XYZ file of C-alpha atoms in Angstrom:
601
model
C 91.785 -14.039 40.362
C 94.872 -14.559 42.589
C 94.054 -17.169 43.344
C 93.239 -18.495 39.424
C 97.313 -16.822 38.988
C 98.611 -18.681 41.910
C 97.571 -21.990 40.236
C 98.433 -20.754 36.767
C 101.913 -20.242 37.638
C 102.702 -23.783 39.982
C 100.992 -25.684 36.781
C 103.599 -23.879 34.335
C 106.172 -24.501 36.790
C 105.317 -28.651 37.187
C 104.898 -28.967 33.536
C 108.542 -27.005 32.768
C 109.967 -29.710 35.114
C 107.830 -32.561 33.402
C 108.529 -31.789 29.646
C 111.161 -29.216 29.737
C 111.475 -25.527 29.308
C 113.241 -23.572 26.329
C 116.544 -21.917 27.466
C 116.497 -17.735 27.132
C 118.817 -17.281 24.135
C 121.666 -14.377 24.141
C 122.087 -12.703 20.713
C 124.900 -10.201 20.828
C 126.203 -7.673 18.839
C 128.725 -8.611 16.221
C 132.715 -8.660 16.995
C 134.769 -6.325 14.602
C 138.395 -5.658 14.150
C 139.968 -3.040 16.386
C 141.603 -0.206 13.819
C 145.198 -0.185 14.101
C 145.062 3.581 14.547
C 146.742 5.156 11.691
C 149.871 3.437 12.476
C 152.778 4.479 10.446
C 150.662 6.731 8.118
C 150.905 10.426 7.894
C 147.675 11.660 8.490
C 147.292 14.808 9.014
C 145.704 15.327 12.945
C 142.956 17.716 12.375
C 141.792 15.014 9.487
C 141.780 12.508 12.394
C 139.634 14.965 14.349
C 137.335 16.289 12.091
C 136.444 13.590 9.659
C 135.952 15.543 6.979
C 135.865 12.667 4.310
C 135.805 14.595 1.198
C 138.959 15.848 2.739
C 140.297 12.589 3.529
C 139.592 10.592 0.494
C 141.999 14.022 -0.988
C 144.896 13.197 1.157
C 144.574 9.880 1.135
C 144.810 9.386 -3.156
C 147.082 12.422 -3.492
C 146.290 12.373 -7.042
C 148.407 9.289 -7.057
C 147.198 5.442 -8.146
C 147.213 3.291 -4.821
C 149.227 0.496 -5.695
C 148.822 -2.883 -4.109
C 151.869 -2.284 -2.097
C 150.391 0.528 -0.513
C 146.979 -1.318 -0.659
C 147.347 -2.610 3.069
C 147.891 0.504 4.862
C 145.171 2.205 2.893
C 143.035 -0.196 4.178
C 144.373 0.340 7.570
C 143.640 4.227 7.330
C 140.156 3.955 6.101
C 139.076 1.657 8.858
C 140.562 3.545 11.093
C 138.790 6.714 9.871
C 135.323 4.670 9.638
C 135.755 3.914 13.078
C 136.272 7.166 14.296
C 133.528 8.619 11.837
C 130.801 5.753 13.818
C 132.001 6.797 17.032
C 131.540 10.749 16.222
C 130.229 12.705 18.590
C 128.620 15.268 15.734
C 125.956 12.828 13.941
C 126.734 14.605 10.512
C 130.239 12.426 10.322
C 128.408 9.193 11.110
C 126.758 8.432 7.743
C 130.231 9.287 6.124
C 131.811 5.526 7.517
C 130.221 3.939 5.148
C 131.713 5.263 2.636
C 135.101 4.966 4.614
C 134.656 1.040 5.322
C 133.826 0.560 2.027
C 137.175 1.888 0.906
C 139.120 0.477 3.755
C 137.418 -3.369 2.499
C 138.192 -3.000 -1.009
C 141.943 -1.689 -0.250
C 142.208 -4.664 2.249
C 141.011 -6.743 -0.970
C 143.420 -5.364 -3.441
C 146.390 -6.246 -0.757
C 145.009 -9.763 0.223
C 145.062 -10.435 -3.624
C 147.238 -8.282 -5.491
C 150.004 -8.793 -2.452
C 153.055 -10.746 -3.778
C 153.839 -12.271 -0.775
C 150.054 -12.934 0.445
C 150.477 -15.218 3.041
C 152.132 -13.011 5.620
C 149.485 -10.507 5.005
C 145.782 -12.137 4.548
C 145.539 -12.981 8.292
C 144.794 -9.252 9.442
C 144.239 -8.403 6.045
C 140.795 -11.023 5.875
C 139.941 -9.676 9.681
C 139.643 -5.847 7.591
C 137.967 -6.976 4.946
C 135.459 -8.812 7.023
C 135.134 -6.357 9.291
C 135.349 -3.187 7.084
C 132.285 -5.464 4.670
C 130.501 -5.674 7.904
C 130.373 -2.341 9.130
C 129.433 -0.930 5.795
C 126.587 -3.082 5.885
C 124.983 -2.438 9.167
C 125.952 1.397 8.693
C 124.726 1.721 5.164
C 121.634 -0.025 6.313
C 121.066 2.488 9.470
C 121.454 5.234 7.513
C 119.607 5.046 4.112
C 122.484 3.533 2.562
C 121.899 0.072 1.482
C 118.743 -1.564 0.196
C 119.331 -5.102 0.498
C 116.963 -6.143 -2.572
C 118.986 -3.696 -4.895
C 121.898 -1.683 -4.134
C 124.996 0.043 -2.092
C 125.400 3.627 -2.666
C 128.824 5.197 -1.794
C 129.636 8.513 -1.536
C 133.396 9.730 -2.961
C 134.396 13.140 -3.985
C 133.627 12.804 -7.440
C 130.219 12.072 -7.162
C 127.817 8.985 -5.526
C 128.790 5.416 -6.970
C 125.739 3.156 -7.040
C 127.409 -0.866 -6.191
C 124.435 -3.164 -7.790
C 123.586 -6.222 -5.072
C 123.493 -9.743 -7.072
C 121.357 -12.132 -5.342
C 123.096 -15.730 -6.081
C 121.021 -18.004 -3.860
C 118.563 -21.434 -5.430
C 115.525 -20.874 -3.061
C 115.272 -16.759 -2.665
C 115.129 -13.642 -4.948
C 116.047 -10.000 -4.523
C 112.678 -9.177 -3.095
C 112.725 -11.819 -0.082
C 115.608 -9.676 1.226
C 113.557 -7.235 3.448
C 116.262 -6.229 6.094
C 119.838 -8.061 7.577
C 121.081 -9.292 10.606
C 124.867 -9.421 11.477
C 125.902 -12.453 13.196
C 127.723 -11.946 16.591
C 129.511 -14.810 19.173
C 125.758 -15.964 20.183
C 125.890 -18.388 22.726
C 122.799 -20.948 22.731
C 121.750 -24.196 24.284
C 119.462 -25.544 21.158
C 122.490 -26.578 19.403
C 125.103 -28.255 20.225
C 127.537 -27.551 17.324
C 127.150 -24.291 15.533
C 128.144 -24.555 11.710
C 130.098 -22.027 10.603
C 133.228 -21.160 8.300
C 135.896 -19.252 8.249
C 137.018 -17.098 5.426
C 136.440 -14.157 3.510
C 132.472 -12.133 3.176
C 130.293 -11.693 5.645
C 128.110 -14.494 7.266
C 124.245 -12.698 7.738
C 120.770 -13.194 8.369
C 118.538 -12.125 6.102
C 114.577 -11.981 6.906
C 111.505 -11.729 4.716
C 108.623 -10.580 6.074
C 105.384 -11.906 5.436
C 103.503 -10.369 2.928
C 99.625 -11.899 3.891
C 99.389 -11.548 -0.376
C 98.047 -15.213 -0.827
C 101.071 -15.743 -2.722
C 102.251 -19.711 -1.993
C 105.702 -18.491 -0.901
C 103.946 -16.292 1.435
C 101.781 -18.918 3.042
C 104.874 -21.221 4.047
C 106.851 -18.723 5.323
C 106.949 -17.576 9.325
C 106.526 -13.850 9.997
C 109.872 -12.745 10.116
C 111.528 -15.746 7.549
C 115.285 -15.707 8.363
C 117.480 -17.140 6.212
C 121.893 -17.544 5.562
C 123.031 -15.408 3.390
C 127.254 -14.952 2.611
C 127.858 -11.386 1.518
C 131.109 -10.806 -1.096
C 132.052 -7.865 -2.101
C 133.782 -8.023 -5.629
C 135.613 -4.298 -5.989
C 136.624 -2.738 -9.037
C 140.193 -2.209 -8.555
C 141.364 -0.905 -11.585
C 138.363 2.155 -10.606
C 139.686 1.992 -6.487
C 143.083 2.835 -7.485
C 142.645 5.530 -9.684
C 140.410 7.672 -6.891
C 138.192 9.518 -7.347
C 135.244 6.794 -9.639
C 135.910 3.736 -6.848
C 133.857 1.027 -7.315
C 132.212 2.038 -10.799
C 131.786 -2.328 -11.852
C 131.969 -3.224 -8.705
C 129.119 -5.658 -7.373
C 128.028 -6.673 -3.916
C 127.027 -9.991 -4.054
C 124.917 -12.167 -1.809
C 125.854 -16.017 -2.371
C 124.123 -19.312 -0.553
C 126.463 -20.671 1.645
C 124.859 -24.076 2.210
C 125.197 -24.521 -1.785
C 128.483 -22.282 -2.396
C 131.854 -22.802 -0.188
C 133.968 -21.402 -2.219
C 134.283 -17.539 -4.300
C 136.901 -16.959 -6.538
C 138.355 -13.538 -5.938
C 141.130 -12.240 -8.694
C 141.785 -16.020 -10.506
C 142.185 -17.438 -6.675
C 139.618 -19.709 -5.142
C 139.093 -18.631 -1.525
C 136.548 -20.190 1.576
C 133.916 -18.223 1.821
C 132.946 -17.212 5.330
C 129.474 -18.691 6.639
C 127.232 -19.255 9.439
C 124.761 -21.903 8.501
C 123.398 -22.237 12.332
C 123.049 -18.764 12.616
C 118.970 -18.345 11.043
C 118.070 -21.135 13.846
C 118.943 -19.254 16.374
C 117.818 -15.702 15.299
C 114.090 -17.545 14.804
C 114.415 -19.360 18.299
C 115.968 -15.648 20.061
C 112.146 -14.270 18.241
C 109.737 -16.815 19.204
C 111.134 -16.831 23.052
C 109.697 -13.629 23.763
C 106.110 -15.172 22.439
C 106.705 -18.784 24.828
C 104.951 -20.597 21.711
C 105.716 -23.796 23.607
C 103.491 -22.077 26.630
C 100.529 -20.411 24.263
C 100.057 -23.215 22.352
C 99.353 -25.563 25.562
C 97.370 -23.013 27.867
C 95.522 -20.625 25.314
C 95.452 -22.862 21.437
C 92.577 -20.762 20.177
C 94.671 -17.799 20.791
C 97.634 -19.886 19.188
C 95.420 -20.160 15.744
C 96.656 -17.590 14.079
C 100.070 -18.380 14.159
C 99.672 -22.238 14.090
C 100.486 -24.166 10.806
C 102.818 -26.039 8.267
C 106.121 -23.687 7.251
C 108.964 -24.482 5.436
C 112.416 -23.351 5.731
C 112.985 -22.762 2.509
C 110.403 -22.024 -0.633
C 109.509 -25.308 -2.411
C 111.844 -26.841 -4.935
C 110.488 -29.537 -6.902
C 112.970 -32.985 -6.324
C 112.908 -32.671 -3.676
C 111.281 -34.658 -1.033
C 110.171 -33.351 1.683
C 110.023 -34.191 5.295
C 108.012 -32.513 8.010
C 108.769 -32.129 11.762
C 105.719 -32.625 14.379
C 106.761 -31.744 17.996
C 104.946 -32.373 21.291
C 102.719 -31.570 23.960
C 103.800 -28.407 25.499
C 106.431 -27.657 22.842
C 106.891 -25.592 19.973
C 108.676 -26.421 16.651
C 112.011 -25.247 17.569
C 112.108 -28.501 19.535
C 113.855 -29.164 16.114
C 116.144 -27.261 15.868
C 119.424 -29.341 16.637
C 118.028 -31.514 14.450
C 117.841 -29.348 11.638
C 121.269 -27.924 12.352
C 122.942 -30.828 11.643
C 120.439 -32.405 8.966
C 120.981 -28.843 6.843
C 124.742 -29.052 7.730
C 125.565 -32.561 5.763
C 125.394 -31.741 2.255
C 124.278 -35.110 0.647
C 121.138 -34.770 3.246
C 120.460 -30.960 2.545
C 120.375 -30.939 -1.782
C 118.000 -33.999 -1.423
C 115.571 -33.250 1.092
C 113.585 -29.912 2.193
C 112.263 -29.804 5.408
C 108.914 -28.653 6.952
C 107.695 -27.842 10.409
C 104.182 -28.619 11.603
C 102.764 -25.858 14.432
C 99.370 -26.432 16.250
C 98.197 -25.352 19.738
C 99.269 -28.670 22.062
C 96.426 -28.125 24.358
C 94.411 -29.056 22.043
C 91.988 -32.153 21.296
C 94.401 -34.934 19.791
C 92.146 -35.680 17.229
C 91.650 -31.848 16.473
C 95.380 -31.470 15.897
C 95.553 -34.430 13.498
C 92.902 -33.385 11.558
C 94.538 -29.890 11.065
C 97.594 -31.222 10.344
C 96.009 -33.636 7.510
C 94.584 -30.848 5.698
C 97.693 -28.944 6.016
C 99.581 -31.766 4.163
C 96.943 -32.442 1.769
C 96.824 -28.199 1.196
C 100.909 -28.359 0.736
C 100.817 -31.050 -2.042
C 97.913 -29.266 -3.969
C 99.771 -25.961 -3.702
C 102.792 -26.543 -4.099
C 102.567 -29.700 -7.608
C 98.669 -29.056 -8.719
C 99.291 -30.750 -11.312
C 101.455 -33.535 -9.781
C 104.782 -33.331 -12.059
C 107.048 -33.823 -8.796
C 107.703 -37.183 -7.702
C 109.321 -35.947 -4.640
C 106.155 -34.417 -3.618
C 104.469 -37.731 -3.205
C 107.674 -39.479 -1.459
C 107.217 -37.999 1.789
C 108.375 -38.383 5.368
C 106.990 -37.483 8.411
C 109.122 -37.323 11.757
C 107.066 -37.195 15.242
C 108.241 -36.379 18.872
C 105.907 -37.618 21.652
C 102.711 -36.757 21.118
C 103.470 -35.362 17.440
C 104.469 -39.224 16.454
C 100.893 -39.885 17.083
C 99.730 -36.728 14.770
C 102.298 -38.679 12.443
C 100.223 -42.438 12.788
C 96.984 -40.635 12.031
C 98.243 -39.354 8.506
C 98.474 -43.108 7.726
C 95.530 -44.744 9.325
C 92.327 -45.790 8.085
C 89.991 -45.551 11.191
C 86.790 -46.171 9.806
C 84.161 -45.076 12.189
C 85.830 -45.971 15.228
C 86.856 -42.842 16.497
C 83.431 -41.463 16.121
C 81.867 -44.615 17.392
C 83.048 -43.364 20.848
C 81.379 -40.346 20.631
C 78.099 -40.686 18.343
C 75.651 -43.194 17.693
C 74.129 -41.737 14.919
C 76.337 -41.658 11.612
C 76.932 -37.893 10.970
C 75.321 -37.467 7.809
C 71.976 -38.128 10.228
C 72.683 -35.507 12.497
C 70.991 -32.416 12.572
C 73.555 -29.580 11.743
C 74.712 -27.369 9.651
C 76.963 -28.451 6.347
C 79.624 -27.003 7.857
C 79.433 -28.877 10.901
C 78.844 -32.262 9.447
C 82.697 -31.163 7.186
C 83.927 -30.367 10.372
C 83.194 -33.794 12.126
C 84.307 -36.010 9.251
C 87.493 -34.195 8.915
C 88.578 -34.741 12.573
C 86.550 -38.405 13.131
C 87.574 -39.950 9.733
C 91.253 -40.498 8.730
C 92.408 -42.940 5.993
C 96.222 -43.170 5.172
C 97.478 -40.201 2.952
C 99.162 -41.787 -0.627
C 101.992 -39.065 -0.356
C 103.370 -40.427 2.738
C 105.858 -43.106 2.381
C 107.911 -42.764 5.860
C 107.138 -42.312 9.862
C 109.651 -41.777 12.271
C 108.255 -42.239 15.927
C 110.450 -40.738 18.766
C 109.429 -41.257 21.962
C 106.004 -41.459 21.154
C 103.362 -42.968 23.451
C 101.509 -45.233 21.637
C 99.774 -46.662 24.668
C 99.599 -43.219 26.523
C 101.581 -41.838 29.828
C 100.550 -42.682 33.202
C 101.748 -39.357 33.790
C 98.915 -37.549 31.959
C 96.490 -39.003 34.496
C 98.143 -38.400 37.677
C 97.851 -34.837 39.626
C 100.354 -33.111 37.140
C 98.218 -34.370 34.158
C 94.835 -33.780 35.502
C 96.672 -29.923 37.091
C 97.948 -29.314 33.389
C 94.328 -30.731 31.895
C 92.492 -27.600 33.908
C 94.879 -25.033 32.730
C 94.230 -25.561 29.180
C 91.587 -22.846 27.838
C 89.339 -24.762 25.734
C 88.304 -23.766 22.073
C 85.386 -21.484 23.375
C 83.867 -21.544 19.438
C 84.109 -25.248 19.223
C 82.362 -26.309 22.731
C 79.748 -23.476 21.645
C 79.411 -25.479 18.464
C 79.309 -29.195 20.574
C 76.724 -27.718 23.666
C 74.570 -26.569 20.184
C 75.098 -30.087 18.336
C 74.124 -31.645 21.095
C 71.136 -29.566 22.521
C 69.656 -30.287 18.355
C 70.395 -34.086 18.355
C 69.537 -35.834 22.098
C 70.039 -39.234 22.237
C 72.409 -38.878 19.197
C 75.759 -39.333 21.335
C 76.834 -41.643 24.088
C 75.493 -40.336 27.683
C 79.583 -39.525 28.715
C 79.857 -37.015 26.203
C 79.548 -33.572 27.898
C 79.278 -30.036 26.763
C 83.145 -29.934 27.531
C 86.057 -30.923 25.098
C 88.784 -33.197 26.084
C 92.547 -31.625 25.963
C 95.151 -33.645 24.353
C 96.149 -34.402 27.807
C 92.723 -36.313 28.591
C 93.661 -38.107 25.473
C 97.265 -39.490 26.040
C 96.562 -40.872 29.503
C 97.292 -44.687 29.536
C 94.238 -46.473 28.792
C 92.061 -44.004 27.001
C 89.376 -44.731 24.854
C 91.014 -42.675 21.691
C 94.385 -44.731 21.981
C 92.863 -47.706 22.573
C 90.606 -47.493 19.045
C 93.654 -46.285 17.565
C 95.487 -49.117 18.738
C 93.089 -51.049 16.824
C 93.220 -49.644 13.807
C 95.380 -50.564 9.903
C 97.916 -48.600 8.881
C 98.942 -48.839 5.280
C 101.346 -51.254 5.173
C 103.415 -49.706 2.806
C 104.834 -47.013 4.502
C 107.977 -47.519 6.243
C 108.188 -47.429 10.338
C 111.198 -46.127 12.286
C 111.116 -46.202 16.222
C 113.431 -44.174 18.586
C 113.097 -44.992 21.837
C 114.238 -43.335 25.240
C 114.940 -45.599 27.936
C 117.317 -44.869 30.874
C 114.741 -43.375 33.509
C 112.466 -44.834 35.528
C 111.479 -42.095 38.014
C 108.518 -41.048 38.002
C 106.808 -43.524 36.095
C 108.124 -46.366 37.751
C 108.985 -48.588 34.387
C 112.010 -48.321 31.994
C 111.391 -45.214 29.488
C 112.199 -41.962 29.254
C 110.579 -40.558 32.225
C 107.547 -40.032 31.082
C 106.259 -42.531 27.931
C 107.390 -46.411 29.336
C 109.046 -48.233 26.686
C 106.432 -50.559 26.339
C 104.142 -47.766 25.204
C 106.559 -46.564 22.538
C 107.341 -49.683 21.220
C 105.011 -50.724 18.297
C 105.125 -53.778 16.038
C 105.544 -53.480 12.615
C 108.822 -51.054 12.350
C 111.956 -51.577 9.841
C 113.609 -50.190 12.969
C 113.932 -49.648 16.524
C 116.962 -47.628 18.266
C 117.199 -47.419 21.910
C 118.596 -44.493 23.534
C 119.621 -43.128 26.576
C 117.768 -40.065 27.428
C 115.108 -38.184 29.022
C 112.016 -37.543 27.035
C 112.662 -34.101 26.019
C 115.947 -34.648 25.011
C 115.441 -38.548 23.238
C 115.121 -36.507 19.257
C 118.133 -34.352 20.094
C 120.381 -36.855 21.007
C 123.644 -37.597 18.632
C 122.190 -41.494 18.457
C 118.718 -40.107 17.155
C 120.172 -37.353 14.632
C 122.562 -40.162 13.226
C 120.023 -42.583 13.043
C 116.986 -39.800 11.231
C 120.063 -39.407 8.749
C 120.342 -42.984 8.501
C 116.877 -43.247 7.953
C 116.804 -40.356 5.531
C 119.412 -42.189 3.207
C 118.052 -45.513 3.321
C 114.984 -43.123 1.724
C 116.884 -42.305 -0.877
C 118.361 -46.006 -1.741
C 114.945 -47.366 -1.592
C 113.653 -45.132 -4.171
């Protein structure tokens, strides 16, 4: 066993080096404006001490309307007491700030827009309302407060003021919003530009968990979905200065900040704040502590049940969608600087929705191509039965190493050659079950799929890698835990049909990495065969290093095994092989690619 461990661990290691390990993510808690402490306000001190709000809100209105001139330092009060209230050391007085930060964000509102000299104000005046929004969020969510698919409720001295939540996003309703994340300074290494806005709301991450209903939506969506949401909170002022009532029609309202920029707050147009980068990350900081990039290689059977096609957003018919296949020993957030920039340009984003394939690496390559054809083919019968969306049947795929090859499948027509390495018996003949015989066409037989009209390779080894074949590759071959239900089902199939298959197949599937070495018999057949010749062909290549294959490439697929004939294409690049789809040449040219899609339609 220690010694099993020993070998486990100096594999992981080698293959890290070879293909690249993720980076450990850092997601901190959110930055909020420090209270300028009651500063030229007379507060009473015992208020300041014992927080009683009822109290507060008393002294505070003084029966009197809060005018917008006042506006500011009633702001700066209420945060001030909200702070204190949060940082209470008698728990009673903690529920209470969100009450308090919601009147310190809708006083900091009524001076940032009622003020009528504004601009020497909004600076701090913005950082409150942010920050005051923010606080009331996270608080009224901790404590019973806020319920994300319907309402605020606030507290006052008059009575509890219910603020109705309007969900204003294209893809997602009320009921996706099953809990929020604030966004803090997160630091990451996936992306190199994080997309973000400044202005007034509250950049979050909302998440929708899955529901395992059968419902489409359900099916394309990861666990824990996240998703960018911009909060606004639109206060009733006429109600907030007249306390006690605040906020009687006011609304709390979540907008789509990749479709909305701008809010108009009291006749103004103002930027709305938003982190567009920000549901990337949160996903990436979630799946780190599962290594998907690790189970997926050493264990895939284990890797089943969370393997698959997802989409970042719900389907919206026109349009067209393009799916993401990564690599051996990689996960699909090997696309995620991609994805940050292609959701980031909004002539790219309103045209195209975007898809990521998920399937245990380790697997047999012709295994994972099969799954991923009946994923596809399960996507467009889901999502347009009835076939009313063009967009649905203008599809691209884009492929990293080996997932370029997953890509070529989806628009080959094989014929029998794949299986004429195997069998020599067509498999109608053989003696198994229905379900067998299904199972064997499905993964032997591929013809080119109408619906896809565009391939992007990137660094994809068409010819194979030496590297899969020297001691790393044969090392990383061993670690891989085989299917145990499958080789049960190919030691049966062949015990029931001797002499049916050639005398080197064994009672022991191939991994993916027996398949990509250079010179293998399932590259070379595909090598062979047609593709449909009306698909488009793009080809990004990485070329630069030479160590340790000892040829121009990437470092580990030559460039004369990524380059194929027949592309409208080919861009060279200098980079390693883990880094050739996240390069700035490759994202501009997958955009240029994408809108020479749209022209050509």
């Amino acid at each position: 066993m220690r010694q099993f461990a020993w070998k486990t661990a100096i594999g992981l290691l080698c293959f890290g080096v070879l293909v690249g390990c993720q980076t450990t993510e850092r997601w901190p808690a959110p930055m909020f404006a420090v209270p300028d402490a009651f500063k030229g306000v007379m507060v009473p001190l015992e208020l300041q001490r014992d927080l009683d709000n009822e109290r507060l809100l008393q002294v505070v209105a003084k029966g009197e309307k809060a005018l917008p001139s006042d506006a500011a330092q009633l702001a700066e009060i209420y945060y001030a007491a909200g702070d204190l209230a949060e940082k209470h050391p008698e728990k009673q007085h903690h529920a209470g700030s969100v009450d308090l930060f919601y009147y310190a964000a809708v006083y900091a509102f009524a001076a940032a827009f009622q003020d009528v000299n504004p601009a020497q104000t909004r600076p701090r005046l913005r950082q409150l309302y942010n920050s005051a929004l923010a606080r009331c969020i996270q608080n009224g969510a901790k404590y019973g407060r806020l319920d994300p698919k319907k309402e605020l409720r606030i507290e006052t001295p008059s009575g509890r003021v219910i603020i109705p939540i309007e969900h204003q996003l294209t893809a997602w309703q009320a009921d996706d919003f099953d809990d929020l994340q604030l966004i803090g300074d997160y630091q990451t290494e996936a992306i190199a530009i994080r997309h973000r806005r400044d202005g007034f709301g509250v950049p979050l991450v909302a998440r929708r968990h899955k529901r395992h209903d059968g419902e489409v939506k359900d099916r394309y969506c990861s666990p824990r979905h996240p998703f960018a949401v911009s909060a606004f909170l639109y206060p009733d002022l006429a109600a907030a200065h007249g306390l006690p009532g605040a906020g009687i029609n006011a609304r709390l309202v979540f907008h789509d900040p990749f479709r909305i920029e701008k809010v108009r707050a009291e006749g103004r147009l103002v930027p709305l704040a938003a982190d567009l980068s920000a549901p990337l990350v949160v996903c990436l900081h979630q799946a780190q502590r599962l290594r998907l990039d690790y189970l997926g290689f050493r264990q895939p059977e284990l890797a089943d049940d969370m393997t698959g096609l997802f989409l970042l957003e719900p389907y919206q018919p026109g349009k067209i969608p393009v799916i993401f296949a990564h690599g051996l020993l990689s996960d699909p957030h090997t696309w995620d600087e991609v994805l940050n920039e292609l959701r980031a340009d909004p002539a790219i984003n309103e045209r195209f929705q975007f898809g990521l394939f998920f399937y245990g690496s380790g697997n047999p390559f012709l295994l994972s191509a099969g799954r991923l054809r009946r994923n596809l083919r399960e996507l467009v019968a889901n999502l347009d039965p009835e076939g009313r969306d063009p967009a649905m049947r203008d599809m691209v795929l884009v492929g990293h190493s080996m997932g370029g090859l997953l890509a070529r499948m989806q628009i080959t027509n094989s014929g029998s050659k794949f299986w004429d390495l195997f069998g020599n018996r067509p498999v109608l003949d053989l003696n198994a079950s229905a379900e067998t015989k299904v199972m064997l066409l499905e993964n032997f037989f591929f013809e080119p799929q109408p619906f896809i009209k565009r391939v992007v390779f990137i660094a994809t080894p068409h010819r194979g890698s030496c590297l899969a074949h020297n001691f790393l590759g044969r090392l990383g071959s061993r670690l891989v835990e085989r299917p145990q239900s499958l080789e049960a089902s190919l030691r049966q199939l062949l015990k029931d049909n001797p002499g049916a298959f050639n005398p080197r197949v064994s009672g022991v599937l191939p991994t993916s990495l027996d398949d990509l070495a250079s010179g293998s018999a399932i590259l070379k057949a595909l090598a062979e065969t047609e593709w449909n010749r009306g698909v488009k062909l793009h080809s990004i290549i990485g070329r630069g290093r030479i160590f340790p294959i000892l040829e121009p490439g990437d470092g580990v697929v030559a460039v004369s095994s990524a380059h194929v004939e027949g592309v409208a294409s080919e861009l060279f690049v200098e980079a390693g092989h883990t880094s050739v789809h996240t390069h700035p040449f490759a994202v501009q040219e997958i955009k240029r690619i994408l809108g020479e899609h749209l022209s050509s339609r």
